[in-house]
Short mmCIF file of C-alpha atoms and ligand atoms in Angstrom, two decimals:
data_model
loop_
_atom_site.label_atom_id
_atom_site.label_comp_id
_atom_site.label_asym_id
_atom_site.label_seq_id
_atom_site.Cartn_x
_atom_site.Cartn_y
_atom_site.Cartn_z
CA MET A 3 30.45 2.24 3.07
CA LYS A 4 26.66 2.54 3.10
CA LYS A 5 25.01 3.74 -0.09
CA TYR A 6 21.96 5.98 -0.45
CA ILE A 7 19.61 6.62 -3.34
CA PHE A 8 17.19 9.53 -3.09
CA VAL A 9 14.15 9.47 -5.35
CA THR A 10 12.47 12.81 -5.98
CA GLY A 11 9.56 13.81 -8.17
CA GLY A 12 9.07 16.71 -10.53
CA VAL A 13 6.34 18.51 -12.49
CA CYS A 14 3.33 17.01 -10.72
CA SER A 15 2.29 14.35 -8.26
CA SER A 16 0.86 10.90 -8.96
CA LEU A 17 3.48 9.94 -11.52
CA GLY A 18 4.23 6.68 -9.73
CA LYS A 19 7.30 7.61 -7.74
CA GLY A 20 6.61 4.88 -5.20
CA ILE A 21 6.45 2.19 -7.86
CA ALA A 22 9.60 3.60 -9.48
CA ALA A 23 11.50 3.55 -6.17
CA ALA A 24 10.18 0.06 -5.38
CA SER A 25 11.11 -1.23 -8.85
CA LEU A 26 14.64 0.10 -8.45
CA GLY A 27 14.79 -1.61 -5.04
CA SER A 28 13.69 -4.90 -6.54
CA LEU A 29 16.28 -4.64 -9.33
CA LEU A 30 19.06 -4.10 -6.80
CA GLU A 31 17.78 -7.06 -4.77
CA SER A 32 17.74 -9.17 -7.91
CA ARG A 33 21.47 -8.51 -8.10
CA GLY A 34 22.01 -9.83 -4.61
CA LEU A 35 22.03 -6.57 -2.64
CA LYS A 36 20.26 -5.90 0.67
CA VAL A 37 18.00 -2.93 0.31
CA ARG A 38 15.98 -0.81 2.73
CA MET A 39 13.13 1.41 1.59
CA VAL A 40 12.04 4.67 3.25
CA LYS A 41 9.17 6.98 2.45
CA ILE A 42 9.23 10.62 3.42
CA ASP A 43 5.91 12.43 3.52
CA PRO A 44 6.24 16.16 3.90
CA TYR A 45 2.77 16.70 5.37
CA ILE A 46 2.33 17.79 8.97
CA ASN A 47 0.14 14.85 10.02
CA VAL A 48 2.18 12.57 12.27
CA ASP A 49 1.00 9.61 10.20
CA ALA A 50 -1.50 8.77 7.47
CA GLY A 51 -3.91 7.20 9.98
CA THR A 52 -6.03 10.29 10.46
CA MET A 53 -6.42 11.02 6.75
CA SER A 54 -9.46 10.10 4.71
CA PRO A 55 -8.81 7.57 1.94
CA PHE A 56 -10.21 10.21 -0.42
CA GLN A 57 -7.40 12.54 0.63
CA HIS A 58 -4.46 10.26 0.59
CA GLY A 59 -5.53 6.83 -0.60
CA GLU A 60 -5.25 3.73 1.52
CA VAL A 61 -3.56 3.65 4.90
CA TYR A 62 -0.96 0.88 4.83
CA VAL A 63 -0.43 -0.89 8.16
CA THR A 64 2.86 -2.48 9.20
CA ASP A 65 3.41 -5.37 11.60
CA ASP A 66 4.32 -2.96 14.39
CA GLY A 67 1.05 -1.12 13.89
CA ALA A 68 2.24 1.99 12.08
CA GLU A 69 -0.39 3.63 9.90
CA THR A 70 1.62 4.68 6.91
CA ASP A 71 1.55 5.95 3.39
CA LEU A 72 0.40 3.54 0.70
CA ASP A 73 3.83 3.57 -0.92
CA LEU A 74 5.01 1.24 1.82
CA GLY A 75 2.58 -1.21 0.23
CA ASN A 76 4.42 -0.78 -3.06
CA TYR A 77 7.71 -1.47 -1.29
CA ALA A 78 6.21 -4.60 0.27
CA ARG A 79 4.96 -5.85 -3.09
CA PHE A 80 8.22 -5.26 -4.95
CA THR A 81 10.99 -5.71 -2.39
CA ASN A 82 11.96 -7.66 0.71
CA SER A 83 12.79 -4.56 2.76
CA PRO A 84 11.42 -4.98 6.28
CA LEU A 85 8.88 -2.24 6.91
CA SER A 86 7.94 -0.68 10.20
CA GLN A 87 7.19 2.70 11.73
CA ALA A 88 10.79 3.74 11.09
CA ASN A 89 10.40 3.39 7.31
CA SER A 90 7.81 6.13 7.16
CA ILE A 91 8.99 9.64 8.04
CA THR A 92 6.68 12.65 8.10
CA THR A 93 7.14 16.32 8.89
CA GLY A 94 4.79 15.77 11.83
CA GLN A 95 7.06 13.10 13.34
CA VAL A 96 10.24 15.08 12.79
CA TYR A 97 8.94 18.29 14.35
CA ASP A 98 7.26 16.36 17.15
CA ALA A 99 10.62 14.73 18.04
CA VAL A 100 12.59 17.98 17.81
CA ILE A 101 10.08 19.94 19.87
CA ARG A 102 10.05 17.20 22.50
CA LYS A 103 13.86 17.33 22.75
CA GLU A 104 13.71 21.10 23.03
CA ARG A 105 11.22 20.84 25.91
CA GLU A 106 13.53 18.35 27.60
CA GLY A 107 16.31 20.92 27.39
CA ARG A 108 18.44 18.72 25.17
CA TYR A 109 19.56 21.56 22.89
CA LEU A 110 21.41 23.18 25.80
CA GLY A 111 20.08 26.68 25.35
CA ARG A 112 20.70 26.93 21.62
CA THR A 113 18.18 28.39 19.17
CA VAL A 114 16.43 25.42 17.54
CA GLN A 115 16.32 25.84 13.76
CA VAL A 116 15.38 24.03 10.57
CA ILE A 117 19.06 23.81 9.71
CA PRO A 118 20.71 22.03 11.48
CA HIS A 119 18.19 20.63 13.98
CA ILE A 120 15.36 19.54 11.73
CA THR A 121 17.73 18.39 8.99
CA ASP A 122 19.85 16.48 11.52
CA GLU A 123 16.78 14.71 12.84
CA ILE A 124 15.83 13.73 9.26
CA LYS A 125 19.32 12.49 8.47
CA GLN A 126 19.58 10.46 11.67
CA ARG A 127 16.31 8.73 10.89
CA ILE A 128 17.44 7.85 7.36
CA VAL A 129 20.85 6.56 8.47
CA LYS A 130 19.30 4.46 11.23
CA ILE A 131 17.17 2.47 8.79
CA GLY A 132 20.19 1.16 6.90
CA GLU A 133 22.48 0.78 9.90
CA GLU A 134 22.47 -3.04 10.18
CA PRO A 135 25.77 -4.33 8.80
CA GLU A 136 24.20 -6.43 6.05
CA VAL A 137 22.36 -3.50 4.44
CA ASP A 138 23.95 -2.23 1.22
CA VAL A 139 21.60 0.44 -0.06
CA THR A 140 18.90 2.64 1.46
CA ILE A 141 16.41 4.05 -1.04
CA ILE A 142 14.66 7.17 0.20
CA GLU A 143 11.60 8.40 -1.66
CA ILE A 144 10.77 12.02 -0.97
CA GLY A 145 7.03 12.50 -1.38
CA GLY A 146 5.48 15.49 -3.10
CA THR A 147 6.92 17.48 -5.96
CA VAL A 148 10.16 19.43 -6.06
CA GLY A 149 9.20 23.05 -5.54
CA ASP A 150 6.66 22.34 -2.78
CA ILE A 151 7.32 24.44 0.30
CA GLU A 152 6.87 21.42 2.58
CA SER A 153 9.62 19.34 0.98
CA ILE A 154 12.40 21.90 1.36
CA PRO A 155 13.85 20.65 4.70
CA PHE A 156 13.89 17.07 3.37
CA LEU A 157 15.61 18.07 0.11
CA GLU A 158 18.10 20.09 2.12
CA ALA A 159 18.79 17.03 4.31
CA ALA A 160 19.24 14.97 1.13
CA ARG A 161 21.67 17.54 -0.24
CA GLN A 162 23.68 17.40 2.96
CA PHE A 163 24.17 13.65 2.42
CA ILE A 164 26.55 14.53 -0.43
CA HIS A 165 28.62 16.39 2.13
CA ASP A 166 28.24 13.81 4.90
CA VAL A 167 28.85 10.54 3.03
CA GLY A 168 30.67 11.76 -0.09
CA ASP A 169 29.32 11.90 -3.61
CA ASP A 170 30.44 8.34 -4.40
CA ASN A 171 27.94 7.04 -1.91
CA VAL A 172 24.77 8.89 -2.75
CA ILE A 173 22.85 9.35 -5.97
CA PHE A 174 19.71 11.20 -6.93
CA VAL A 175 17.03 9.75 -9.15
CA HIS A 176 14.45 12.24 -10.36
CA LEU A 177 11.11 11.09 -11.71
CA THR A 178 9.61 13.61 -14.06
CA LEU A 179 6.93 14.03 -16.70
CA VAL A 180 7.43 14.40 -20.45
CA PRO A 181 3.87 15.12 -21.52
CA GLU A 182 2.36 14.71 -24.93
CA VAL A 183 0.59 17.80 -26.22
CA ALA A 184 -2.08 18.03 -28.91
CA GLY A 185 -0.63 16.82 -32.16
CA GLY A 186 1.23 14.01 -30.46
CA GLU A 187 4.40 15.93 -29.66
CA LEU A 188 6.36 15.20 -26.49
CA LYS A 189 7.49 18.22 -24.50
CA THR A 190 10.67 18.37 -22.46
CA LYS A 191 10.26 21.85 -20.96
CA PRO A 192 8.52 20.79 -17.72
CA THR A 193 11.38 18.36 -17.09
CA GLN A 194 13.99 21.03 -17.75
CA HIS A 195 12.27 23.30 -15.25
CA SER A 196 11.93 20.73 -12.54
CA VAL A 197 15.59 19.76 -12.82
CA LYS A 198 16.50 23.44 -12.73
CA GLU A 199 14.54 23.71 -9.51
CA LEU A 200 16.44 20.78 -8.01
CA ARG A 201 19.78 22.21 -9.07
CA GLU A 202 18.92 25.53 -7.45
CA ILE A 203 18.83 23.75 -4.11
CA GLY A 204 22.14 22.08 -4.80
CA ILE A 205 21.01 18.70 -6.11
CA GLN A 206 22.12 17.55 -9.54
CA PRO A 207 20.14 14.44 -10.48
CA ASP A 208 22.22 11.49 -11.65
CA ILE A 209 19.37 9.64 -13.30
CA LEU A 210 16.11 10.85 -14.81
CA LEU A 211 13.10 8.59 -15.07
CA CYS A 212 10.91 10.26 -17.65
CA ARG A 213 7.24 9.36 -17.47
CA THR A 214 6.02 9.32 -21.05
CA PRO A 215 3.18 7.70 -22.93
CA TYR A 216 5.71 5.80 -25.07
CA LYS A 217 9.45 5.26 -25.26
CA LEU A 218 11.50 8.41 -25.87
CA ASP A 219 13.49 8.39 -29.08
CA GLU A 220 17.22 8.95 -29.05
CA SER A 221 17.06 12.63 -30.07
CA MET A 222 14.53 13.43 -27.37
CA SER A 223 16.54 11.80 -24.60
CA ARG A 224 19.71 13.50 -25.83
CA LYS A 225 17.94 16.83 -25.68
CA ILE A 226 16.81 16.19 -22.12
CA ALA A 227 20.32 15.04 -21.18
CA LEU A 228 21.87 18.18 -22.63
CA PHE A 229 19.54 20.57 -20.85
CA THR A 230 19.65 18.81 -17.51
CA ASN A 231 23.31 17.87 -17.40
CA VAL A 232 22.46 14.22 -16.97
CA HIS A 233 24.41 11.59 -18.88
CA ASN A 234 22.66 10.39 -22.10
CA ASP A 235 22.31 6.80 -20.87
CA ALA A 236 20.86 7.96 -17.59
CA VAL A 237 17.79 9.50 -19.20
CA ILE A 238 15.43 6.58 -18.91
CA SER A 239 12.02 6.23 -20.48
CA ALA A 240 9.54 5.33 -17.78
CA TYR A 241 6.88 4.82 -20.41
CA ASP A 242 3.33 3.65 -19.67
CA VAL A 243 3.28 -0.13 -19.50
CA LYS A 244 0.44 -1.81 -21.33
CA SER A 245 -0.97 -4.10 -18.76
CA THR A 246 0.71 -4.50 -15.39
CA ILE A 247 2.88 -2.38 -13.13
CA TYR A 248 4.86 -5.55 -12.41
CA GLU A 249 6.51 -5.12 -15.80
CA ILE A 250 8.20 -1.94 -14.62
CA PRO A 251 11.32 -3.57 -13.14
CA LEU A 252 11.83 -5.26 -16.52
CA VAL A 253 11.34 -1.99 -18.43
CA TYR A 254 13.95 -0.30 -16.24
CA HIS A 255 16.36 -3.18 -16.43
CA GLU A 256 16.20 -3.24 -20.21
CA GLN A 257 17.40 0.39 -20.11
CA LYS A 258 20.14 -0.50 -17.61
CA LEU A 259 18.79 1.47 -14.66
CA ASP A 260 20.32 -0.95 -12.14
CA GLU A 261 23.64 -1.00 -13.98
CA ILE A 262 23.86 2.80 -14.10
CA ALA A 263 22.90 3.18 -10.42
CA LEU A 264 25.46 0.57 -9.33
CA GLN A 265 28.19 2.10 -11.43
CA LYS A 266 27.59 5.55 -10.00
CA LEU A 267 27.64 4.14 -6.49
CA GLY A 268 30.73 2.04 -7.19
CA ILE A 269 29.02 -1.24 -6.25
CA ASP A 270 30.12 -4.50 -7.80
CA ALA A 271 27.15 -6.85 -7.92
CA GLY A 272 26.16 -10.02 -9.72
CA PRO A 273 23.87 -10.14 -12.76
CA ALA A 274 20.16 -9.49 -12.32
CA GLN A 275 17.98 -12.56 -11.73
CA LEU A 276 14.62 -11.51 -13.05
CA ASP A 277 12.97 -14.83 -13.91
CA ASP A 278 10.29 -14.33 -11.27
CA TRP A 279 9.29 -10.89 -12.61
CA GLU A 280 9.31 -12.24 -16.15
CA LYS A 281 7.02 -15.03 -15.05
CA VAL A 282 4.60 -12.60 -13.37
CA ALA A 283 4.46 -10.39 -16.48
CA ARG A 284 4.10 -13.38 -18.80
CA ILE A 285 1.19 -14.88 -16.89
CA HIS A 286 -0.54 -11.55 -16.65
CA ASN A 287 -0.12 -10.71 -20.32
CA GLU A 288 -0.62 -14.08 -21.93
CA THR A 289 -3.42 -15.74 -20.02
CA ASP A 290 -6.85 -15.75 -21.58
CA ARG A 291 -8.53 -16.65 -18.30
CA VAL A 292 -10.28 -13.52 -17.08
CA VAL A 293 -12.02 -13.32 -13.70
CA GLN A 294 -14.40 -10.48 -12.86
CA ILE A 295 -14.35 -9.45 -9.24
CA ALA A 296 -16.76 -6.84 -7.88
CA ILE A 297 -15.45 -4.65 -5.08
CA VAL A 298 -18.34 -3.11 -3.22
CA GLY A 299 -17.27 -0.15 -1.13
CA LYS A 300 -17.72 3.52 -0.51
CA TYR A 301 -14.33 4.89 -1.54
CA ILE A 302 -14.65 3.50 -5.06
CA GLU A 303 -13.98 6.69 -7.04
CA LEU A 304 -10.34 6.81 -6.04
CA HIS A 305 -8.32 3.78 -7.13
CA ASP A 306 -5.74 4.33 -4.40
CA SER A 307 -8.29 3.91 -1.60
CA TYR A 308 -8.27 0.13 -1.88
CA LYS A 309 -4.86 -0.16 -3.47
CA SER A 310 -3.56 -3.20 -1.58
CA VAL A 311 -6.86 -5.04 -1.99
CA TYR A 312 -6.85 -4.50 -5.74
CA GLU A 313 -3.23 -5.59 -6.00
CA ALA A 314 -3.79 -8.66 -3.82
CA LEU A 315 -6.63 -9.70 -6.15
CA VAL A 316 -4.23 -9.37 -9.08
CA HIS A 317 -1.76 -11.57 -7.18
CA GLY A 318 -4.48 -14.13 -6.54
CA GLY A 319 -5.11 -14.06 -10.30
CA ILE A 320 -1.46 -14.57 -11.16
CA ALA A 321 -1.30 -17.54 -8.77
CA ASN A 322 -4.23 -19.06 -10.69
CA ASN A 323 -2.94 -18.20 -14.13
CA ALA A 324 -5.68 -15.62 -14.54
CA ARG A 325 -6.10 -11.92 -15.13
CA ILE A 326 -8.45 -9.99 -12.86
CA GLN A 327 -10.97 -7.50 -14.08
CA LEU A 328 -11.88 -5.22 -11.19
CA VAL A 329 -15.48 -4.05 -11.22
CA LYS A 330 -15.78 -1.21 -8.73
CA ILE A 331 -19.26 -0.76 -7.36
CA ASP A 332 -20.31 2.07 -5.09
CA SER A 333 -22.42 0.39 -2.41
CA GLY A 334 -24.71 3.43 -2.44
CA ARG A 335 -26.09 2.18 -5.77
CA LEU A 336 -27.63 -0.85 -4.08
CA GLU A 337 -29.17 1.40 -1.43
CA LYS A 338 -30.77 3.48 -4.16
CA GLY A 339 -32.57 0.37 -5.35
CA GLU A 340 -30.43 -0.87 -8.22
CA ASP A 341 -31.12 -4.52 -8.91
CA PRO A 342 -28.27 -6.66 -7.59
CA ALA A 343 -28.87 -9.27 -10.31
CA ALA A 344 -28.19 -6.64 -12.96
CA LEU A 345 -25.34 -5.04 -11.03
CA PHE A 346 -23.55 -8.36 -10.47
CA GLU A 347 -24.25 -9.82 -13.89
CA GLY A 348 -21.19 -11.76 -15.09
CA ILE A 349 -19.39 -11.29 -11.75
CA HIS A 350 -17.43 -14.29 -10.48
CA GLY A 351 -16.70 -13.09 -6.96
CA ILE A 352 -17.65 -10.23 -4.61
CA LEU A 353 -15.32 -8.54 -2.14
CA VAL A 354 -16.32 -6.04 0.52
CA PRO A 355 -13.20 -4.26 1.80
CA GLY A 356 -12.47 -2.25 4.93
CA GLY A 357 -14.11 1.06 5.67
CA PHE A 358 -15.43 3.48 8.22
CA GLY A 359 -18.72 5.25 8.84
CA GLN A 360 -22.34 4.48 8.14
CA ARG A 361 -22.62 5.73 4.57
CA GLY A 362 -23.02 2.89 2.13
CA SER A 363 -23.04 0.17 4.79
CA ASN A 364 -26.57 -1.05 4.01
CA GLY A 365 -25.62 -1.41 0.35
CA MET A 366 -22.73 -3.62 1.45
CA VAL A 367 -25.16 -5.71 3.51
CA MET A 368 -27.29 -6.14 0.38
CA ALA A 369 -24.24 -7.23 -1.61
CA ALA A 370 -23.34 -9.79 1.08
CA ARG A 371 -26.87 -11.16 1.12
CA TYR A 372 -26.90 -11.49 -2.65
CA ALA A 373 -23.56 -13.32 -2.61
CA ARG A 374 -24.68 -15.65 0.17
CA GLU A 375 -28.03 -16.48 -1.38
CA GLN A 376 -26.71 -16.86 -4.91
CA GLY A 377 -23.67 -18.90 -3.91
CA ILE A 378 -21.24 -16.34 -5.32
CA PRO A 379 -17.77 -16.39 -3.68
CA TYR A 380 -17.63 -13.58 -1.12
CA PHE A 381 -14.61 -12.21 0.67
CA GLY A 382 -15.22 -9.80 3.56
CA ILE A 383 -12.25 -7.88 4.87
CA CYS A 384 -12.47 -6.05 8.21
CA LEU A 385 -15.63 -4.00 7.68
CA GLY A 386 -16.52 -6.62 5.05
CA MET A 387 -16.55 -9.29 7.78
CA GLN A 388 -18.63 -7.11 10.10
CA ILE A 389 -21.08 -6.65 7.20
CA MET A 390 -21.33 -10.45 6.91
CA ILE A 391 -22.29 -10.66 10.58
CA ILE A 392 -24.88 -7.87 10.28
CA GLU A 393 -26.41 -9.53 7.21
CA TYR A 394 -26.51 -12.94 8.87
CA ALA A 395 -28.15 -11.52 11.98
CA ARG A 396 -30.74 -9.62 9.96
CA THR A 397 -31.65 -12.39 7.53
CA ILE A 398 -30.98 -15.67 9.34
CA LEU A 399 -31.40 -14.69 12.99
CA GLY A 400 -34.36 -12.50 12.06
CA ILE A 401 -33.03 -9.48 13.96
CA THR A 402 -34.08 -7.05 11.26
CA ASP A 403 -32.61 -3.99 12.98
CA ALA A 404 -29.24 -5.63 13.73
CA ASP A 405 -26.38 -3.22 13.04
CA SER A 406 -22.96 -2.06 14.14
CA SER A 407 -22.88 0.50 16.93
CA GLU A 408 -20.51 2.42 14.62
CA PHE A 409 -23.52 3.01 12.32
CA SER A 410 -26.43 3.03 14.81
CA PRO A 411 -24.90 4.15 18.12
CA ASP A 412 -28.23 3.85 19.94
CA GLY A 413 -29.52 0.85 18.03
CA PRO A 414 -31.20 -1.92 20.05
CA HIS A 415 -29.24 -4.77 18.46
CA SER A 416 -25.57 -4.03 18.01
CA VAL A 417 -24.14 -7.27 16.69
CA ILE A 418 -20.92 -5.33 16.12
CA THR A 419 -19.74 -3.21 19.06
CA LEU A 420 -16.78 -1.15 20.14
CA LEU A 421 -13.80 -3.18 21.34
CA GLU A 422 -13.59 -2.98 25.11
CA GLU A 423 -10.10 -1.49 24.94
CA GLN A 424 -11.57 1.35 22.82
CA ILE A 425 -14.27 2.52 25.20
CA ASP A 426 -12.17 5.18 26.93
CA VAL A 427 -10.10 6.15 23.91
CA LYS A 428 -10.47 9.85 23.17
CA LEU A 429 -7.64 10.56 20.73
CA TYR A 430 -7.96 9.67 17.07
CA GLY A 431 -4.38 9.17 15.91
CA GLY A 432 -2.84 5.72 16.29
CA THR A 433 -5.43 4.49 18.75
CA MET A 434 -7.19 1.66 16.91
CA ARG A 435 -6.38 -2.01 17.41
CA LEU A 436 -3.36 -1.91 15.14
CA GLY A 437 -0.75 -4.20 13.68
CA ARG A 438 0.23 -7.82 13.86
CA SER A 439 -1.49 -10.23 16.20
CA GLU A 440 -2.15 -13.91 16.55
CA THR A 441 -5.23 -15.76 15.36
CA HIS A 442 -6.14 -19.38 16.04
CA LEU A 443 -8.03 -21.12 13.26
CA SER A 444 -10.48 -23.97 13.91
CA GLU A 445 -9.02 -27.40 13.25
CA GLY A 446 -10.20 -28.78 9.93
CA SER A 447 -12.00 -25.59 8.84
CA LYS A 448 -11.75 -24.39 5.26
CA ILE A 449 -9.66 -21.39 6.33
CA HIS A 450 -7.31 -23.73 8.19
CA ARG A 451 -6.85 -25.71 4.98
CA ILE A 452 -6.27 -22.52 3.00
CA TYR A 453 -3.53 -21.30 5.33
CA GLY A 454 -2.13 -24.76 6.00
CA ASP A 455 -1.49 -23.56 9.55
CA LYS A 456 -3.58 -23.31 12.69
CA VAL A 457 -1.80 -20.31 14.16
CA ILE A 458 -1.54 -17.31 11.86
CA TYR A 459 -0.37 -13.72 12.22
CA GLU A 460 -2.13 -10.92 10.41
CA ARG A 461 -2.42 -7.14 10.68
CA HIS A 462 -5.35 -5.28 12.14
CA ARG A 463 -6.81 -1.82 11.98
CA HIS A 464 -10.21 -1.50 13.60
CA ARG A 465 -12.18 -0.26 16.61
CA TYR A 466 -15.21 -2.55 16.45
CA GLU A 467 -15.66 -6.29 16.87
CA VAL A 468 -18.32 -9.01 16.83
CA ASN A 469 -20.49 -8.60 19.92
CA ASN A 470 -19.97 -11.78 21.96
CA ALA A 471 -23.55 -11.57 23.26
CA TYR A 472 -24.63 -12.80 19.81
CA ARG A 473 -21.87 -15.31 19.22
CA GLU A 474 -23.75 -18.39 20.43
CA GLU A 475 -26.87 -17.53 18.48
CA LEU A 476 -24.86 -16.95 15.29
CA ILE A 477 -23.15 -20.32 15.74
CA ALA A 478 -26.43 -22.06 16.56
CA LYS A 479 -27.84 -20.75 13.29
CA GLY A 480 -24.95 -22.20 11.31
CA LEU A 481 -22.36 -19.44 11.04
CA ASN A 482 -18.91 -20.92 11.41
CA ILE A 483 -16.72 -18.81 13.69
CA CYS A 484 -13.50 -20.33 12.40
CA GLY A 485 -10.86 -17.96 13.75
CA VAL A 486 -10.45 -16.31 17.17
CA THR A 487 -7.79 -14.54 19.21
CA PRO A 488 -5.72 -16.90 21.42
CA ASP A 489 -7.87 -15.97 24.46
CA LYS A 490 -10.97 -16.63 22.29
CA ALA A 491 -12.30 -13.18 23.22
CA LEU A 492 -12.47 -11.76 19.70
CA VAL A 493 -13.87 -13.19 16.51
CA GLU A 494 -11.24 -13.01 13.77
CA CYS A 495 -12.72 -15.14 10.97
CA CYS A 496 -16.11 -16.44 9.99
CA GLN A 497 -17.52 -18.56 7.22
CA TRP A 498 -21.00 -19.09 5.79
CA PRO A 499 -22.37 -22.61 5.93
CA ASP A 500 -23.35 -24.40 2.72
CA HIS A 501 -21.66 -21.87 0.53
CA PRO A 502 -18.84 -22.38 -2.01
CA TRP A 503 -16.64 -19.62 -0.56
CA GLY A 504 -17.98 -17.13 1.95
CA ILE A 505 -15.23 -16.01 4.30
CA GLY A 506 -14.82 -12.90 6.40
CA VAL A 507 -11.70 -11.83 8.28
CA GLN A 508 -11.38 -9.05 10.83
CA TYR A 509 -7.78 -8.38 9.74
CA HIS A 510 -6.19 -7.17 6.52
CA PRO A 511 -4.57 -10.00 4.56
CA GLU A 512 -4.08 -7.69 1.56
CA PHE A 513 -1.08 -6.04 3.22
CA LYS A 514 0.88 -9.28 3.10
CA SER A 515 0.24 -10.28 -0.49
CA ALA A 516 2.82 -9.88 -3.25
CA PRO A 517 2.88 -10.63 -6.97
CA ARG A 518 5.54 -13.27 -6.53
CA ASN A 519 3.85 -14.68 -3.46
CA ALA A 520 0.07 -14.28 -3.42
CA HIS A 521 -1.65 -14.36 -0.04
CA PRO A 522 -3.31 -17.79 0.41
CA LEU A 523 -6.76 -16.28 1.03
CA PHE A 524 -6.65 -14.24 -2.18
CA LYS A 525 -5.30 -17.21 -4.09
CA SER A 526 -8.11 -19.42 -2.80
CA PHE A 527 -10.80 -16.74 -3.32
CA ILE A 528 -9.80 -16.34 -6.97
CA GLU A 529 -9.63 -20.09 -7.44
CA ALA A 530 -13.20 -20.37 -6.13
CA SER A 531 -14.30 -17.43 -8.29
CA ILE A 532 -12.91 -19.11 -11.40
CA GLY A 533 -15.03 -22.12 -10.59
CA SER A 534 -18.20 -20.11 -9.96
N1 LIG B 607 -15.00 0.61 10.83
C1 LIG B 607 -14.72 -0.71 11.26
C2 LIG B 607 -14.01 -0.74 12.60
O1 LIG B 607 -13.44 0.24 13.01
C3 LIG B 607 -13.92 -1.46 10.23
C4 LIG B 607 -12.53 -0.95 10.08
C5 LIG B 607 -11.85 -1.40 8.84
O2 LIG B 607 -12.51 -1.91 7.94
N2 LIG B 607 -10.56 -1.17 8.73
O3 LIG B 607 -13.98 -1.75 13.24
#
């Protein structure tokens, strides 16, 4: 019998439900189970692709080109669950599918309603993800907070699972907040209310993960258990970890989260093998090697905007026995005339991540120039690679007005131009060059050595590319175009000459990095930064 775990959130958003769900997934995997992860986003957008990073954080891209919620990135970093379009369900997708069926006449004249048609569509999608015979458990994270109007159909579908699969095969984990008020007292009332809200819609949580600043004492967890009708042992302190989120599986395991979940689901599994997580936490906490990496971008204020990039840097650190200090720099500061020497003082490496729109792009160009001229390791990702090209054209080729046509649509020297396939594209959603594709690396190049492979597969999300009209001139002036598409039509990777580590990639390697398996480019970039 297939097993399902629903993860809901109470009191307020941003408590780390995705990391909690992913940590639980990793604990179950560590006991030998096959897990699938699903994220439900109750917003009406069909996917996260059309949302600004300021609104919803980073857009995570899967191999099949789905533009999804950033929690899929958490799943990828913590678990081995395959992730594709199917693992990200939104209200927009569900209604779109139901309305399409209605237009096709597939409801045979019936009135189409939230219950059962919308809820059936939701349930079918969830069941489908775990349908392969080897899958033991599907973990479904319901985004938003219990009590939101938008989540009601999803919670109702979750409730119906009890009816459909039997209560031995489904459990509910509720992540909630136990805040500290002035005077240092922890308060349980918000948790009581959010559980009450869940129970009103027919869901009794089996396990509570209580977000607290520190571990709950026995009397406090007993009180919560009593008021919420949850077993004492199943009130778990999801307290703030001191240094790294990768300790969270260990914190949960110590409080027997995996054991309790398995017991309630009636699963017999082997003991947890957590050596790899222990190693990650140990390196991160014990190393005294600290590397300062500057990230120069325009969505700096919100940590979630470059989530996978930040995490991949941490992974690169772990692989080099080092801890990363992220120094977030708004590229606008360089444009306003701040001195790069002062801004980058003490910095070991500079990374320019992906991005859209003109604002801040000249500041990024200045950062790239500084890194190139000063011999500071530089990693350009997507927009960050395009910035490298613009800088090289302006400074080395002497084309002072070189730019991307994204930023100067009528500019005379667009060294970055719209991909040909994009010229007639009118719709915004899901229309970029998206997902996994093949890149051929130049034999013997540094990037070839880093990957250890000539043919690589990485994920893309962009509309613009290096303008081939300038390719020869760039190469003639020393730029190494060291990665191209198999037909050689698109530039995928470039490298500065005579520089310790100056690499740009048109794709997003950060999506494939994990704490237990750092992406080779991040590992190599941090290694070079340590030496700089
Ligand atoms: N805006 C650039 C493009 O569309 C870069 C995109 C990105 O960095 N993801 O090509």
